[in-house]
């Protein structure tokens, strides 16, 4: 079985488990009643707030990209939207590769460097999700074992990744020396130059982490982004016959987005819905209403940005076949062999001959 198909099968199986856990014992006609009685006018402000959050994401990415290239937000916003559309229609967050690929095609920025900035985004997103969980836990009726698993597991992953990035950004030359030693002694000859080149370009993408001001800006912007997303949860809640605190919605937001880091079917089917329903039922929300709300919220998060992403994709004359090739090539070689070559500005302190072919 091809690796692409294997990844899809694994994701579908994980999604199926989450869906089964969420729907077992549920009376589906009650869910339909809740969906029919919802006041969908509340989706309008929720979608508006969501796109405000997407604009904030665009600004954050622009901040991370500035050491490489200054790109106007109006040109960067469509790239971000296409990337999130890709996350919604391809498994394993393949939209992140797509975003880096489109940026390379449109703005001539190295995929390896832009992928580093995207990974930094994801680490800060994970840290903010953990912060939301910490803030909301004192108000949450959750078992202590569940709390411990979420906090310890998430903290190890995201704090560990952040520390590694800090170290690499602080001493890039030492990291490159270690990479060259590893590549020259342990890898076949045909892999050595690509690995060393990828590492050098990746370091360039971490340039924003070298200043305290940069760290504060990225963190605060991440907090604003996820607070705006929680406001979207709050607006959608008003469409249904239940009410929980903003802290409860912060916890739901944190838990479902940590869960969606797991492999799943395209669109985070199951990994978003199952944990979301579980959190609300722990707060005493009727299971049918919690299910109707979570499904509606998921659709309101998925559909608008997917449609806008398709619009931007058509506008730049990109086909679905192009996207598939970009994603596969990005997974195979780090992306810098997918399209035209580019000379990335050397802000990493690496000798020039090591960052270009």
XYZ file of C-alpha atoms in Angstrom:
357
model
C 0.000 0.000 0.000
C 1.332 3.446 -0.930
C 2.363 5.613 2.028
C -0.239 8.235 1.061
C -3.033 5.645 1.144
C -1.702 4.154 4.377
C -1.776 7.562 6.057
C -5.354 8.047 4.913
C -6.422 4.630 6.232
C -4.815 5.307 9.616
C -6.524 8.690 9.828
C -9.924 7.264 8.900
C -9.597 4.518 11.521
C -8.724 7.028 14.252
C -11.636 9.234 13.195
C -13.964 6.230 13.270
C -12.954 5.458 16.858
C -13.640 9.044 17.962
C -16.999 9.087 16.163
C -18.016 5.797 17.773
C -17.058 7.064 21.230
C -19.007 10.285 20.649
C -22.194 8.741 19.257
C -22.573 5.538 21.239
C -25.803 5.549 23.223
C -26.943 8.759 21.540
C -30.543 9.134 20.322
C -29.964 10.610 16.860
C -33.537 11.933 16.355
C -32.936 14.219 19.354
C -29.843 15.609 17.619
C -31.945 16.342 14.535
C -34.515 18.173 16.671
C -31.752 20.348 18.154
C -30.362 21.104 14.710
C -33.785 22.070 13.357
C -34.573 24.364 16.281
C -31.231 26.230 16.233
C -31.154 29.965 15.530
C -28.566 30.039 12.748
C -28.466 33.832 12.543
C -25.754 33.591 15.223
C -23.450 31.979 12.670
C -23.024 35.334 10.918
C -21.090 37.080 13.725
C -19.277 33.824 14.498
C -17.932 33.588 10.946
C -16.970 37.275 10.977
C -14.977 36.762 14.182
C -13.352 33.655 12.726
C -12.038 35.544 9.699
C -10.758 38.245 12.025
C -8.764 35.462 13.698
C -7.500 34.314 10.288
C -6.328 37.871 9.595
C -4.502 37.819 12.947
C -2.884 34.523 11.907
C -1.767 36.211 8.695
C -0.185 39.057 10.660
C 1.619 36.546 12.920
C 2.979 34.649 9.931
C 4.087 37.921 8.347
C 5.997 38.724 11.548
C 7.769 35.357 11.386
C 8.555 35.769 7.686
C 9.964 39.316 7.903
C 13.605 38.210 8.372
C 13.267 36.486 4.978
C 10.971 38.790 3.020
C 8.503 41.616 3.603
C 5.159 40.539 2.106
C 2.036 42.749 2.187
C -0.772 41.223 4.244
C -3.194 41.458 1.318
C -0.908 39.091 -0.641
C -0.199 36.815 2.308
C -3.837 36.376 3.400
C -4.839 34.239 0.353
C -1.833 31.973 0.965
C -2.936 31.409 4.577
C -6.509 30.699 3.491
C -5.388 28.178 0.848
C -3.295 26.436 3.497
C -6.222 26.106 5.889
C -8.398 24.887 3.037
C -5.751 22.220 2.428
C -5.856 21.191 6.083
C -9.615 20.753 5.738
C -9.583 18.556 2.644
C -6.353 16.574 3.094
C -5.371 14.408 6.091
C -2.360 14.872 8.372
C -2.400 18.701 8.163
C -1.091 18.567 4.604
C -2.282 22.144 4.191
C 0.857 23.282 6.018
C 2.963 21.890 3.158
C 0.549 23.438 0.685
C 0.856 26.847 2.357
C 4.651 26.732 2.109
C 4.431 25.584 -1.516
C 2.057 28.383 -2.546
C 4.237 30.938 -0.758
C 7.204 29.699 -2.747
C 5.296 29.894 -6.012
C 3.818 33.332 -5.316
C 6.594 35.057 -3.337
C 9.791 33.078 -4.075
C 10.406 32.111 -0.428
C 12.177 28.839 0.376
C 9.776 26.097 1.472
C 12.192 24.838 4.110
C 12.413 28.264 5.742
C 8.669 28.940 5.594
C 7.936 25.466 6.971
C 10.081 26.359 9.985
C 7.873 29.394 10.642
C 4.753 27.232 10.321
C 6.138 24.733 12.838
C 6.849 27.636 15.213
C 3.222 28.745 14.785
C 1.991 25.280 15.688
C 4.183 25.095 18.787
C 2.901 28.449 20.056
C -0.668 27.386 19.241
C -0.148 24.266 21.324
C 1.259 26.283 24.221
C -1.748 28.624 24.152
C -4.096 25.637 24.094
C -2.332 24.313 27.187
C -2.659 27.764 28.769
C -6.403 27.699 28.086
C -6.636 24.268 29.703
C -4.703 25.489 32.765
C -6.896 28.591 33.096
C -10.169 26.676 32.706
C -9.341 23.601 34.787
C -10.206 25.128 38.194
C -13.764 25.621 36.906
C -14.052 22.250 35.155
C -15.691 19.077 36.545
C -12.970 16.846 35.098
C -11.436 13.757 36.733
C -7.920 14.263 38.059
C -6.465 11.500 35.840
C -7.748 13.245 32.724
C -6.275 16.543 33.880
C -2.916 14.939 34.523
C -2.787 13.218 31.121
C -3.688 16.373 29.178
C -1.329 18.658 31.063
C 1.699 16.351 31.286
C 1.423 14.989 27.745
C 0.834 18.347 26.106
C 3.454 20.132 28.187
C 6.175 17.631 27.308
C 5.476 17.852 23.574
C 5.072 21.605 23.119
C 7.516 22.873 25.742
C 10.088 20.363 24.526
C 9.676 21.528 20.929
C 9.918 25.177 21.955
C 13.140 24.577 23.896
C 14.669 22.834 20.882
C 13.743 25.767 18.636
C 15.203 28.255 21.128
C 18.458 26.324 21.208
C 18.710 26.076 17.423
C 17.868 29.765 16.937
C 20.378 30.827 19.609
C 23.361 28.817 18.286
C 22.679 28.150 14.594
C 26.329 27.523 13.716
C 26.629 24.758 16.305
C 23.413 23.197 15.034
C 24.779 23.254 11.482
C 28.067 21.717 12.631
C 26.136 18.908 14.324
C 23.942 18.435 11.252
C 26.979 18.238 8.959
C 28.671 15.724 11.272
C 25.542 13.578 11.343
C 24.989 13.793 7.575
C 28.601 13.146 6.566
C 29.087 10.178 8.877
C 25.709 8.474 9.102
C 23.811 9.196 5.879
C 24.297 7.877 2.335
C 26.092 10.393 0.120
C 23.028 11.273 -1.972
C 21.153 12.483 1.150
C 23.937 14.619 2.626
C 23.637 17.842 0.630
C 19.791 17.932 0.716
C 19.726 17.390 4.497
C 22.386 20.026 5.178
C 20.682 22.492 2.848
C 17.271 21.848 4.411
C 18.693 22.409 7.913
C 20.293 25.713 6.862
C 17.076 26.999 5.322
C 15.077 25.777 8.333
C 17.280 27.851 10.639
C 16.479 30.958 8.603
C 12.808 30.387 9.435
C 13.571 30.516 13.164
C 15.095 34.005 13.005
C 12.146 35.667 14.786
C 12.841 33.572 17.911
C 16.178 35.298 18.540
C 14.713 38.378 20.226
C 12.655 38.702 23.374
C 10.377 41.167 21.615
C 9.759 38.647 18.857
C 8.811 35.941 21.334
C 6.406 38.236 23.172
C 4.765 39.385 19.938
C 4.286 35.835 18.663
C 2.909 34.625 21.996
C 0.512 37.547 22.502
C -0.748 37.298 18.930
C -1.351 33.581 19.458
C -3.387 34.322 22.587
C -5.481 36.883 20.683
C -6.060 34.399 17.846
C -7.370 31.691 20.141
C -9.458 34.076 22.230
C -11.134 35.178 18.994
C -11.766 31.532 18.131
C -13.331 31.035 21.555
C -15.569 34.035 20.888
C -16.727 32.169 17.781
C -17.617 29.198 20.019
C -19.547 31.631 22.231
C -21.552 33.072 19.329
C -22.482 29.617 18.005
C -23.563 28.583 21.514
C -26.280 31.245 21.387
C -27.873 29.391 18.479
C -28.687 26.463 20.801
C -30.639 25.908 23.980
C -27.800 25.757 26.500
C -25.335 28.037 28.216
C -21.899 27.435 29.708
C -19.223 29.853 30.882
C -16.558 31.339 28.627
C -14.037 29.302 30.638
C -15.857 26.124 29.625
C -15.598 27.143 25.973
C -11.900 27.932 26.444
C -11.436 24.416 27.793
C -13.396 22.944 24.894
C -11.321 24.969 22.442
C -8.085 23.806 24.040
C -9.056 20.145 24.242
C -10.452 19.813 20.708
C -7.483 21.570 19.124
C -5.006 19.440 21.041
C -6.984 16.396 19.894
C -6.864 17.493 16.255
C -3.085 17.159 16.312
C -3.780 13.409 16.108
C -3.979 11.797 12.652
C -7.544 11.781 11.346
C -9.696 11.731 8.255
C -9.705 14.986 6.248
C -11.392 17.882 8.032
C -10.563 16.570 11.537
C -13.697 14.414 11.443
C -14.124 12.742 14.809
C -11.029 14.164 16.490
C -12.757 17.554 16.695
C -16.286 16.346 17.403
C -15.726 13.595 19.949
C -13.680 15.611 22.481
C -15.932 18.657 22.008
C -19.070 16.683 22.814
C -17.339 15.047 25.784
C -16.297 18.376 27.322
C -19.801 19.847 27.045
C -21.487 16.786 28.530
C -19.092 16.992 31.484
C -20.545 20.457 32.098
C -24.045 18.978 32.162
C -25.097 19.864 28.609
C -27.575 17.371 27.148
C -25.730 14.956 24.832
C -28.023 15.595 21.856
C -27.670 19.374 22.183
C -23.905 19.083 22.691
C -23.677 16.963 19.546
C -25.797 19.349 17.466
C -23.760 22.324 18.684
C -20.401 20.669 18.036
C -21.384 19.535 14.537
C -22.649 23.022 13.679
C -19.523 24.640 15.106
C -17.358 22.243 13.114
C -19.242 23.064 9.907
C -18.987 26.807 10.598
C -15.230 26.438 11.049
C -14.774 24.169 8.022
C -17.033 25.452 5.257
C -16.338 29.227 4.968
C -12.553 29.015 4.836
C -12.668 25.974 2.561
C -14.861 27.809 0.045
C -12.689 30.928 0.225
C -9.577 28.778 -0.180
C -11.024 27.189 -3.320
C -11.791 30.675 -4.665
C -8.198 31.815 -4.116
C -6.901 28.541 -5.557
C -8.866 29.139 -8.769
C -7.707 32.761 -8.872
C -4.036 31.742 -8.939
C -4.863 28.990 -11.467
C -3.914 26.105 -9.203
C -5.576 22.737 -9.830
C -6.294 19.875 -7.428
C -3.636 17.861 -9.268
C -1.119 20.639 -8.566
C -2.039 20.518 -4.885
C -1.632 16.742 -4.718
C 1.794 16.930 -6.352
C 2.864 19.768 -4.070
C 1.840 17.892 -0.929
C 3.507 14.642 -2.015
C 6.700 16.382 -3.127
C 6.834 18.434 0.058
C 6.611 15.283 2.163
C 9.236 13.523 0.080
C 11.997 16.126 -0.152
C 11.212 19.058 2.137
C 9.738 21.036 -0.712
C 12.644 22.995 -2.134
C 12.792 20.781 -5.182
C 9.119 21.175 -5.994
C 9.265 24.389 -7.969
C 11.760 27.007 -8.984
C 14.876 27.450 -6.901
C 15.322 30.518 -4.727
C 18.164 32.100 -2.822
C 16.885 32.791 0.668
C 18.407 35.724 2.567
C 20.972 34.389 4.974
C 19.886 35.653 8.400
C 20.950 32.517 10.236
C 24.653 33.137 10.511
C 25.406 30.207 8.172
C 28.127 30.457 5.520
C 26.534 31.432 2.191
C 27.645 28.327 0.314
C 25.683 26.187 2.752
C 22.279 27.775 2.242
C 22.143 27.567 -1.544
C 22.791 24.771 -3.971
